[in-house]
Structure formats: structure tokens, C-alpha cells
Short mmCIF file of C-alpha atoms in Angstrom, two decimals:
data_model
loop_
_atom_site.label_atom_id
_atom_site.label_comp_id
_atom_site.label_asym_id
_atom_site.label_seq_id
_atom_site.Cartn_x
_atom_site.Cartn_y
_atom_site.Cartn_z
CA UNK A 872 8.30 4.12 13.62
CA UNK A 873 10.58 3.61 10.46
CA UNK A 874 9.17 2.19 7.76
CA UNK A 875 9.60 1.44 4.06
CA UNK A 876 6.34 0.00 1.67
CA UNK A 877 7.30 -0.36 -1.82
CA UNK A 878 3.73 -1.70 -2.77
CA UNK A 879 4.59 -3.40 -5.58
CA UNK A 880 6.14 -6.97 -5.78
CA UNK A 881 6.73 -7.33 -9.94
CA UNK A 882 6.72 -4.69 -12.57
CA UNK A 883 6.93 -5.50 -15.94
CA UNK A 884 7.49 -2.73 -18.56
CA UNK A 885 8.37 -2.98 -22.43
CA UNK A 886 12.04 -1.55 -23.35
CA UNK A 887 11.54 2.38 -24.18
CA UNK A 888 8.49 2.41 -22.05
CA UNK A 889 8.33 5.06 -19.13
CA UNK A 890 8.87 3.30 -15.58
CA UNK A 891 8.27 4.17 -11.99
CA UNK A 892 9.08 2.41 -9.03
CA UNK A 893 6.69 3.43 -5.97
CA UNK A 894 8.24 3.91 -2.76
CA UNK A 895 6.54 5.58 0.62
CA UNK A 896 7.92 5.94 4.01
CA UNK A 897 6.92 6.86 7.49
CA UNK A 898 10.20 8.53 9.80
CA UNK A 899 9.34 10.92 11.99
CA UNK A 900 12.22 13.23 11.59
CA UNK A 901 14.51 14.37 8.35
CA UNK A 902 14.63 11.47 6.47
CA UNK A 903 17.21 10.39 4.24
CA UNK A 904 16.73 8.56 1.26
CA UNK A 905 18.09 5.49 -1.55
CA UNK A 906 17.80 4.04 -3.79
CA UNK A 907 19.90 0.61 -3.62
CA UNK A 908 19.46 -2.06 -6.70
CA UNK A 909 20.45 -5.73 -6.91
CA UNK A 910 21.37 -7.10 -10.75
CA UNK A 911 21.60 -10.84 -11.18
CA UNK A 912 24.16 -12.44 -9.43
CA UNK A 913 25.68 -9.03 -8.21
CA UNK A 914 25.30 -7.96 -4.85
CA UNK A 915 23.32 -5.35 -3.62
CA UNK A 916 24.93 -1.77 -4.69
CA UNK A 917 23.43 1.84 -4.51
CA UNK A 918 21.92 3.52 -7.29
CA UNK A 919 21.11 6.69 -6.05
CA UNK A 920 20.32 9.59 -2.75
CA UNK A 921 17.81 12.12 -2.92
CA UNK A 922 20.40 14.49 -1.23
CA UNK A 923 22.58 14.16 -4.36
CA UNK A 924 19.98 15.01 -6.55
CA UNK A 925 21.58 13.11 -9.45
CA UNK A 926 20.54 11.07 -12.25
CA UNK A 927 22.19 7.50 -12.55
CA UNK A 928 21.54 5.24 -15.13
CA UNK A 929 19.05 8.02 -16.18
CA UNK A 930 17.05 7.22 -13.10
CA UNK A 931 15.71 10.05 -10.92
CA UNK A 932 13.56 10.13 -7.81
CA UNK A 933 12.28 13.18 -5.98
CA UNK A 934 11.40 13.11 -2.38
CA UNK A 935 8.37 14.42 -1.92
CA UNK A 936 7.48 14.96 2.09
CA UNK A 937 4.06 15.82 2.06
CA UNK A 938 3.43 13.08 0.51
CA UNK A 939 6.04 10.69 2.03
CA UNK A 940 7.29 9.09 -1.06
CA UNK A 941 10.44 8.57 -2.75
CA UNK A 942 9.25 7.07 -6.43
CA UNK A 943 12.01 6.05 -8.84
CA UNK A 944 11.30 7.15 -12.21
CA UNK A 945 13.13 6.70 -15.96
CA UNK A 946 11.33 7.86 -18.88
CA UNK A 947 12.90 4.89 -21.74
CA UNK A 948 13.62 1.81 -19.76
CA UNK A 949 16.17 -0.67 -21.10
CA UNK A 950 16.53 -4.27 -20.43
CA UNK A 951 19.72 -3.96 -18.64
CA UNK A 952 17.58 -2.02 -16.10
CA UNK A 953 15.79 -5.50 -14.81
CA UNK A 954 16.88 -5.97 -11.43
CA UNK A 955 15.72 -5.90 -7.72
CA UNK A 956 15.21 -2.93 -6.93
CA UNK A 957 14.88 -1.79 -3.17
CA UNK A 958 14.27 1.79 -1.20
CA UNK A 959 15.68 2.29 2.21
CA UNK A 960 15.36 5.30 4.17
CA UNK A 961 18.19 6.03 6.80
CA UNK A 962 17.46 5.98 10.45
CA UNK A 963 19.64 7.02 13.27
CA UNK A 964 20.35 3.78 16.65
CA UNK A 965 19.51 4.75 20.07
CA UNK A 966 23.61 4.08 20.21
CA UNK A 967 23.93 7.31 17.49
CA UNK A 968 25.10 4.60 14.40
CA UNK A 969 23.43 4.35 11.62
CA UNK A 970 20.85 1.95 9.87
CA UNK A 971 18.85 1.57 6.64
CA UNK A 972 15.66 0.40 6.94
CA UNK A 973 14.59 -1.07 3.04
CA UNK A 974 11.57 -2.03 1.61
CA UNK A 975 10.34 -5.66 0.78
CA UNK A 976 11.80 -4.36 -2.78
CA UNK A 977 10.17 -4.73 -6.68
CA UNK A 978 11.22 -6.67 -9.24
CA UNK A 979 11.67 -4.88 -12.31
CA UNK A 980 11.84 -6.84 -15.86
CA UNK A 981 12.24 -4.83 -18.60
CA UNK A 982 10.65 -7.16 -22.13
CA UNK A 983 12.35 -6.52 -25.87
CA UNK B 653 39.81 -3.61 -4.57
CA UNK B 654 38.02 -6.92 -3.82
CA UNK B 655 35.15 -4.89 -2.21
CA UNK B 656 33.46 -6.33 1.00
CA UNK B 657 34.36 -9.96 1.42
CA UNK B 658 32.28 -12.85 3.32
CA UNK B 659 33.10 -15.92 4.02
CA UNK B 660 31.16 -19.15 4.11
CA UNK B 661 29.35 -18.32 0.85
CA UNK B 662 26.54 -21.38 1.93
CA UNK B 663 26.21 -23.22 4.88
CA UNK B 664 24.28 -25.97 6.55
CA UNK B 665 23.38 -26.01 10.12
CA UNK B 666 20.82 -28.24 11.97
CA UNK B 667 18.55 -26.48 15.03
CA UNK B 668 20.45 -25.71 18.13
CA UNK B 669 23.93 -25.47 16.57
CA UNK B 670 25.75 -22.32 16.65
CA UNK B 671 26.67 -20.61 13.61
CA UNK B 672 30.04 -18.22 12.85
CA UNK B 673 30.06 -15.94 10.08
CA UNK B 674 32.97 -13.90 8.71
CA UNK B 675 33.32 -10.41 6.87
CA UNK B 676 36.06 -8.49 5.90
CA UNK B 677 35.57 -4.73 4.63
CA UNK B 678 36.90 -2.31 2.16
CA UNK B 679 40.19 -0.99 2.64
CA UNK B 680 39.65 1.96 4.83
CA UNK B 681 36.46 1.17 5.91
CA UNK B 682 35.93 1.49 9.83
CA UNK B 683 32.09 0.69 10.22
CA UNK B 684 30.54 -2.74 9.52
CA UNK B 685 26.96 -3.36 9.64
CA UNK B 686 25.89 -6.36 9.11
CA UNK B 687 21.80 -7.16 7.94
CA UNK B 688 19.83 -10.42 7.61
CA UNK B 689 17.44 -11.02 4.32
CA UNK B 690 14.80 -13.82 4.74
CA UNK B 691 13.20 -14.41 0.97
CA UNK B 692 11.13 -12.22 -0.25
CA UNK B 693 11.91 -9.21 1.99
CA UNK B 694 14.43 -6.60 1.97
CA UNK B 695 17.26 -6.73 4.28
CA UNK B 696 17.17 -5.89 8.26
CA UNK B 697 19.57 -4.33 9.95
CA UNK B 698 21.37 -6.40 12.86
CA UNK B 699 24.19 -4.46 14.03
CA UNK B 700 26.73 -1.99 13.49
CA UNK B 701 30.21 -1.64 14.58
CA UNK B 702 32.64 1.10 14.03
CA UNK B 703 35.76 1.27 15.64
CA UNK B 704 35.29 -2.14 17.52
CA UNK B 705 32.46 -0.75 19.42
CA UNK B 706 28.35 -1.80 19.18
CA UNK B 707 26.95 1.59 17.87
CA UNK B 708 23.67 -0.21 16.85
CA UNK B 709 21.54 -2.96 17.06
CA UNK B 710 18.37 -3.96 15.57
CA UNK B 711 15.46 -5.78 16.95
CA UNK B 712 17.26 -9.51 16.99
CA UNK B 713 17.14 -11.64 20.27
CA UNK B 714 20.35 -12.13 22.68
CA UNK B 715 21.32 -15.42 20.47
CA UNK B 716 23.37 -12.90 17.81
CA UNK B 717 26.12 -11.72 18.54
CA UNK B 718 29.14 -10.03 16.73
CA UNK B 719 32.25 -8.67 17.14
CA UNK B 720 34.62 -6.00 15.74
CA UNK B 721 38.41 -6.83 15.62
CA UNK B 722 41.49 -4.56 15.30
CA UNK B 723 41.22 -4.96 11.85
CA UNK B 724 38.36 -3.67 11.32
CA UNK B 725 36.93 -7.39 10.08
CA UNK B 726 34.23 -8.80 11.80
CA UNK B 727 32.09 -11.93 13.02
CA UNK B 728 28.52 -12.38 13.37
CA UNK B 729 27.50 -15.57 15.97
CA UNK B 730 24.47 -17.06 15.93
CA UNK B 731 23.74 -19.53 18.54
CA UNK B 732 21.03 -22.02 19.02
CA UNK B 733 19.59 -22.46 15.83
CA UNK B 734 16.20 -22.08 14.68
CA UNK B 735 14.61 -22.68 11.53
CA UNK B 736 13.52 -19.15 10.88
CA UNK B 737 17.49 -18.14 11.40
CA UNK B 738 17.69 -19.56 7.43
CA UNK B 739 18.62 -16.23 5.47
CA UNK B 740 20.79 -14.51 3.34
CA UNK B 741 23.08 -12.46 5.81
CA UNK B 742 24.64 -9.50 4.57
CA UNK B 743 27.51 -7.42 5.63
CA UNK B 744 28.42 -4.15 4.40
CA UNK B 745 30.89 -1.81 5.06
CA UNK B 746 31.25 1.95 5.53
CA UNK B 747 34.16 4.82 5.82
CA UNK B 748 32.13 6.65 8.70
CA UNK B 749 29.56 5.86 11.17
CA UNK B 750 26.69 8.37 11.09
CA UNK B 751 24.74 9.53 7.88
CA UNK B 752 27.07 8.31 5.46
CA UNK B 753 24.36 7.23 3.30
CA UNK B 754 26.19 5.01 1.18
CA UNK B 755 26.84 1.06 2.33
CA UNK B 756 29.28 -1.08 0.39
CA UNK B 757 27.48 -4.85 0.48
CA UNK B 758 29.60 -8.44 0.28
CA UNK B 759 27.68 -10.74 -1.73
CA UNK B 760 26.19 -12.79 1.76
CA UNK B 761 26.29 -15.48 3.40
CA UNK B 762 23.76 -18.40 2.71
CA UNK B 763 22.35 -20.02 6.12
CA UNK B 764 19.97 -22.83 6.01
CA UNK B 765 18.60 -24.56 9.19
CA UNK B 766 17.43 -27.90 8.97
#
């Protein structure tokens, strides 16, 4: 089965303080990974792929199989950076499309 | 580039109507996909198109529907209304079908049963 948990609903941080975003999955083959985000009253957009390896925003996230998580990190957050944030790990249809299966997302506020 | 367009931004619907929603992609863009979000959880994948054909569809009963025209826009169909059916429904676009990782979202269309 195909599944996304991002196990937490809310985060609050301070403005310079590290953050992390959990994220773990269950996909039984090579999974592919994102990062999408959602500012207010913008529509959903992606931030980032763990097979880019890049750094938006000065976001990161390393996928780390043996432990089947995908954890967005930044080490200063800013308070442009509160959003809704949501994983979603690509899975393959029985018809050979594609689909993204996301988590419930977290909230992310970032305080002055 | 006005990015993924939708079209109604809200509407209301009472139980057992039917229900027609509209999406047009980017320029270029041959694969829609279109998702449903119910509050609170993250968006689930309905069904895909690319090149007019079904390439995909997720675990929704025989009342949706959609369609892929020469255009590449598309319509979702909802029939027979039920009160859970009230979501956010998202459609997002793509240039190819398989892998391509990223998905270009419209802003959604509102749905609220009564």
C-alpha cells in the first residue's frame, strides 16, 4: 500500500529558529518523493524532489529508506515560510499514469 | 501564462444533483489529473488523463466521471450527490504522463452539498 503520515497537524516555530517537517511513507517499490506547499490564498505549488537534491527557499529534505522518511528541514525559519505544507510520494496506476499520494499535511506558522 | 485554470470557483448543489466541473491546463500540457481535498486532509487522486485517454483512476465510485477533450481541457462529472461529495477539487496539469514528478495545480473548485 501507498501511504503518506505527516504526524504532525500544527507546528509553530519562532523566526530564526531551526524547523523540521516530519514526513514517513510506506511504497513498496522506488519511491519518489515532494515536497508540495500551499501559501495563503495561493494554490498548491511544489517546493521541492528528493531526486533533485536541491535546496529551495533554503529548505532541504533527504530521503532516508531505511527509515522511510522524507523530513523537511531549514535551519533559520522566516515568517514568509508559514504555509501548508504537504509530502506526497509518487505512485505508478494499474493503467501505467501517474499519481501522488500526499499526506494529511502540517501547518507551519513561523512567530516574530 | 495564466497557469491551470478552473472554473466554477464555488458552487452549491443539493443531494442527488449532478455536478460539472471544468479545467483548462497549461499551454503544452497533455496530462490532467484531477484530485479531491475534503478539510483537513491532503488531496486524493481521482483520475488522470493524457492524451484523451483514462491512464488512472483512484479509489472513487462509478458516480465520477471525466473526460479529456481535443484540447487537452477537461471535465470532471459528478452525479448523484452526496453530502460527503463537499470538497475542494483540484486539477492539475502535467507535460508528460509517467514520473514527471512535478504537477502544476488550478486554484479548485469549491463543492458544497446541502
Amino acid at each position: 500500500a501507498q501511504r503518506v503520515t505527516q504526524p504532525e497537524k500544527l507546528l509553530s516555530v519562532f523566526k530564526g529558529a531551526p524547523v523540521e517537517l516530519k514526513c514517513n511513507y510506506s511504497y513498496s517499490g522506488s519511491p519518489e518523493l515532494f515536497w508540495y506547499v500551499q501559501y495563503s490564498r495561493q494554490r498548491l505549488q511544489l517546493l521541492l524532489r528528493h531526486i533533485s537534491r536541491e535546496s529551495i527557499k533554503g529548505f532541504t529534505a533527504d530521503l532516508n529508506k531505511g527509515e522511510t522518511s522524507f523530513h523537511l528541514k531549514k535551519p533559520f525559519a522566516q515568517e514568509e515560510d508559514s504555509a501548508m505544507y504537504y509530502c506526497a510520494l509518487s505512485g505508478v496506476t494499474q493503467g501505467g499514469s501517474e499519481k501522488l499520494v500526499f499526506g494529511k499535511g502540517t501547518k507551519l506558522t513561523v512567530n516574530p | 501564462d495564466a497557469g491551470v485554470t478552473q472554473s466554477p470557483t464555488h458552487l452549491i448543489k443539493t443531494r442527488g444533483q449532478q455536478v460539472t466541473l471544468r479545467c483548462s491546463p497549461i499551454s503544452g500540457h497533455k496530462s490532467v489529473s484531477w484530485y479531491q481535498q475534503v478539510l483537513g486532509q491532503g488531496p486524493q487522486f481521482i483520475f488522470q488523463y493524457y492524451e484523451k485517454e483514462e491512464r488512472g483512476r483512484g479509489n472513487f465510485p462509478d458516480r465520477f466521471s471525466a473526460r479529456q477533450f481535443p484540447n487537452y481541457s477537461s471535465e470532471l462529472n459528478v452525479n448523484a450527490l452526496l453530502l460527503g461529495d463537499s470538497a475542494l477539487y483540484l486539477c492539475a496539469s502535467s507535460l508528460i504522463l509517467l514520473r514527471s514528478g512535478e504537477l502544476f495545480f488550478g486554484e479548485g473548485s469549491r463543492l458544497t452539498v446541502l
